[in-house]
Amino acid sequence: MPNILENLFFRASCQPDNVAIQRVDGAITFRQLQAIVKKMANKLRQAGFLPGQLAITCLPDKQFDWIVTLALAHEGLASCSNHGYAPINS
């Protein structure tokens, strides 16, 4: 199975100015997305997230949820998104 981060980094090197995420309020290029993911991954590492852990996201902004998912993958975490629609019962 292809690694989604390898695809992102490949596209950021070959097509850095192409649109990776289109939003109503603007666009994020592959170069920008790669930088955002690396910065967020660093913050996750500093917060104590460790490779192999499971993270469940529940963010109402779908684009931000995707960016967090990529950052979690960058740090070697498994993740599952609740898509921000409802709280997760514990």
PDB file of C-alpha atoms in Angstrom:
ATOM      1  CA  MET A   1       0.000   0.000   0.000  1.00  0.00           C
ATOM      2  CA  PRO A   2       1.413   3.423  -0.919  1.00  0.00           C
ATOM      3  CA  ASN A   3       2.463   5.707   1.909  1.00  0.00           C
ATOM      4  CA  ILE A   4       0.411   8.920   1.800  1.00  0.00           C
ATOM      5  CA  LEU A   5       3.337  10.940   3.135  1.00  0.00           C
ATOM      6  CA  GLU A   6       5.611   9.701   0.352  1.00  0.00           C
ATOM      7  CA  ASN A   7       3.019  10.961  -2.120  1.00  0.00           C
ATOM      8  CA  LEU A   8       2.834  14.350  -0.374  1.00  0.00           C
ATOM      9  CA  PHE A   9       6.634  14.751  -0.310  1.00  0.00           C
ATOM     10  CA  PHE A  10       6.917  13.623  -3.939  1.00  0.00           C
ATOM     11  CA  ARG A  11       4.277  16.128  -5.046  1.00  0.00           C
ATOM     12  CA  ALA A  12       5.889  18.865  -2.936  1.00  0.00           C
ATOM     13  CA  SER A  13       9.194  18.266  -4.733  1.00  0.00           C
ATOM     14  CA  CYS A  14       7.779  17.891  -8.270  1.00  0.00           C
ATOM     15  CA  GLN A  15       4.780  20.236  -8.167  1.00  0.00           C
ATOM     16  CA  PRO A  16       5.359  22.508  -5.165  1.00  0.00           C
ATOM     17  CA  ASP A  17       3.043  25.290  -6.326  1.00  0.00           C
ATOM     18  CA  ASN A  18       0.113  23.069  -7.332  1.00  0.00           C
ATOM     19  CA  VAL A  19      -2.966  23.132  -5.130  1.00  0.00           C
ATOM     20  CA  ALA A  20      -3.075  20.363  -2.527  1.00  0.00           C
ATOM     21  CA  ILE A  21      -6.118  21.593  -0.577  1.00  0.00           C
ATOM     22  CA  GLN A  22      -8.705  24.014  -1.935  1.00  0.00           C
ATOM     23  CA  ARG A  23     -10.733  25.947   0.588  1.00  0.00           C
ATOM     24  CA  VAL A  24     -13.415  28.601   0.230  1.00  0.00           C
ATOM     25  CA  ASP A  25     -11.026  31.109   1.788  1.00  0.00           C
ATOM     26  CA  GLY A  26      -8.000  30.124  -0.329  1.00  0.00           C
ATOM     27  CA  ALA A  27      -5.725  27.290  -1.315  1.00  0.00           C
ATOM     28  CA  ILE A  28      -2.805  25.422   0.212  1.00  0.00           C
ATOM     29  CA  THR A  29      -0.048  24.298  -2.141  1.00  0.00           C
ATOM     30  CA  PHE A  30       1.873  21.054  -1.793  1.00  0.00           C
ATOM     31  CA  ARG A  31       4.916  23.007  -0.578  1.00  0.00           C
ATOM     32  CA  GLN A  32       2.825  24.752   2.073  1.00  0.00           C
ATOM     33  CA  LEU A  33       1.079  21.537   3.092  1.00  0.00           C
ATOM     34  CA  GLN A  34       4.395  19.747   3.549  1.00  0.00           C
ATOM     35  CA  ALA A  35       5.682  22.582   5.749  1.00  0.00           C
ATOM     36  CA  ILE A  36       2.469  22.674   7.800  1.00  0.00           C
ATOM     37  CA  VAL A  37       2.517  18.894   8.314  1.00  0.00           C
ATOM     38  CA  LYS A  38       6.168  18.921   9.414  1.00  0.00           C
ATOM     39  CA  LYS A  39       5.543  21.795  11.831  1.00  0.00           C
ATOM     40  CA  MET A  40       2.478  20.109  13.325  1.00  0.00           C
ATOM     41  CA  ALA A  41       4.333  16.780  13.563  1.00  0.00           C
ATOM     42  CA  ASN A  42       7.062  18.527  15.540  1.00  0.00           C
ATOM     43  CA  LYS A  43       4.457  19.968  17.920  1.00  0.00           C
ATOM     44  CA  LEU A  44       2.893  16.520  18.376  1.00  0.00           C
ATOM     45  CA  ARG A  45       6.325  15.073  19.202  1.00  0.00           C
ATOM     46  CA  GLN A  46       6.967  17.866  21.702  1.00  0.00           C
ATOM     47  CA  ALA A  47       3.568  17.176  23.276  1.00  0.00           C
ATOM     48  CA  GLY A  48       4.618  13.586  23.967  1.00  0.00           C
ATOM     49  CA  PHE A  49       2.979  11.618  21.179  1.00  0.00           C
ATOM     50  CA  LEU A  50       4.966   8.462  20.443  1.00  0.00           C
ATOM     51  CA  PRO A  51       5.197   6.182  17.396  1.00  0.00           C
ATOM     52  CA  GLY A  52       2.784   3.273  17.594  1.00  0.00           C
ATOM     53  CA  GLN A  53       0.208   5.101  19.679  1.00  0.00           C
ATOM     54  CA  LEU A  54      -3.399   5.490  18.552  1.00  0.00           C
ATOM     55  CA  ALA A  55      -4.903   8.948  18.169  1.00  0.00           C
ATOM     56  CA  ILE A  56      -8.578   9.613  17.524  1.00  0.00           C
ATOM     57  CA  THR A  57      -9.397  12.973  16.001  1.00  0.00           C
ATOM     58  CA  CYS A  58     -12.723  14.769  16.199  1.00  0.00           C
ATOM     59  CA  LEU A  59     -12.260  18.089  14.436  1.00  0.00           C
ATOM     60  CA  PRO A  60     -15.153  19.905  12.755  1.00  0.00           C
ATOM     61  CA  ASP A  61     -12.879  21.486  10.113  1.00  0.00           C
ATOM     62  CA  LYS A  62     -12.354  18.628   7.640  1.00  0.00           C
ATOM     63  CA  GLN A  63      -9.249  20.145   6.045  1.00  0.00           C
ATOM     64  CA  PHE A  64      -7.628  20.653   9.447  1.00  0.00           C
ATOM     65  CA  ASP A  65      -8.575  17.089  10.406  1.00  0.00           C
ATOM     66  CA  TRP A  66      -6.748  15.872   7.287  1.00  0.00           C
ATOM     67  CA  ILE A  67      -3.651  17.931   8.126  1.00  0.00           C
ATOM     68  CA  VAL A  68      -3.613  16.535  11.679  1.00  0.00           C
ATOM     69  CA  THR A  69      -4.006  13.013  10.275  1.00  0.00           C
ATOM     70  CA  LEU A  70      -0.984  13.562   8.005  1.00  0.00           C
ATOM     71  CA  ALA A  71       1.048  14.930  10.935  1.00  0.00           C
ATOM     72  CA  LEU A  72       0.118  11.924  13.067  1.00  0.00           C
ATOM     73  CA  ALA A  73       1.207   9.602  10.253  1.00  0.00           C
ATOM     74  CA  HIS A  74       4.455  11.559   9.970  1.00  0.00           C
ATOM     75  CA  GLU A  75       5.131  10.693  13.619  1.00  0.00           C
ATOM     76  CA  GLY A  76       4.224   7.018  13.162  1.00  0.00           C
ATOM     77  CA  LEU A  77       0.879   7.086  14.958  1.00  0.00           C
ATOM     78  CA  ALA A  78      -2.211   5.199  13.897  1.00  0.00           C
ATOM     79  CA  SER A  79      -5.227   7.461  13.710  1.00  0.00           C
ATOM     80  CA  CYS A  80      -8.953   7.334  13.264  1.00  0.00           C
ATOM     81  CA  SER A  81     -11.167  10.310  12.546  1.00  0.00           C
ATOM     82  CA  ASN A  82     -14.613  10.728  14.043  1.00  0.00           C
ATOM     83  CA  HIS A  83     -15.056  13.477  11.429  1.00  0.00           C
ATOM     84  CA  GLY A  84     -16.163  15.955  14.080  1.00  0.00           C
ATOM     85  CA  TYR A  85     -19.786  14.976  13.884  1.00  0.00           C
ATOM     86  CA  ALA A  86     -20.382  13.654  17.380  1.00  0.00           C
ATOM     87  CA  PRO A  87     -18.487  13.132  20.612  1.00  0.00           C
ATOM     88  CA  ILE A  88     -16.902   9.758  21.174  1.00  0.00           C
ATOM     89  CA  ASN A  89     -18.535   7.762  23.964  1.00  0.00           C
ATOM     90  CA  SER A  90     -16.018   6.523  26.490  1.00  0.00           C
TER      91      SER A  90
END
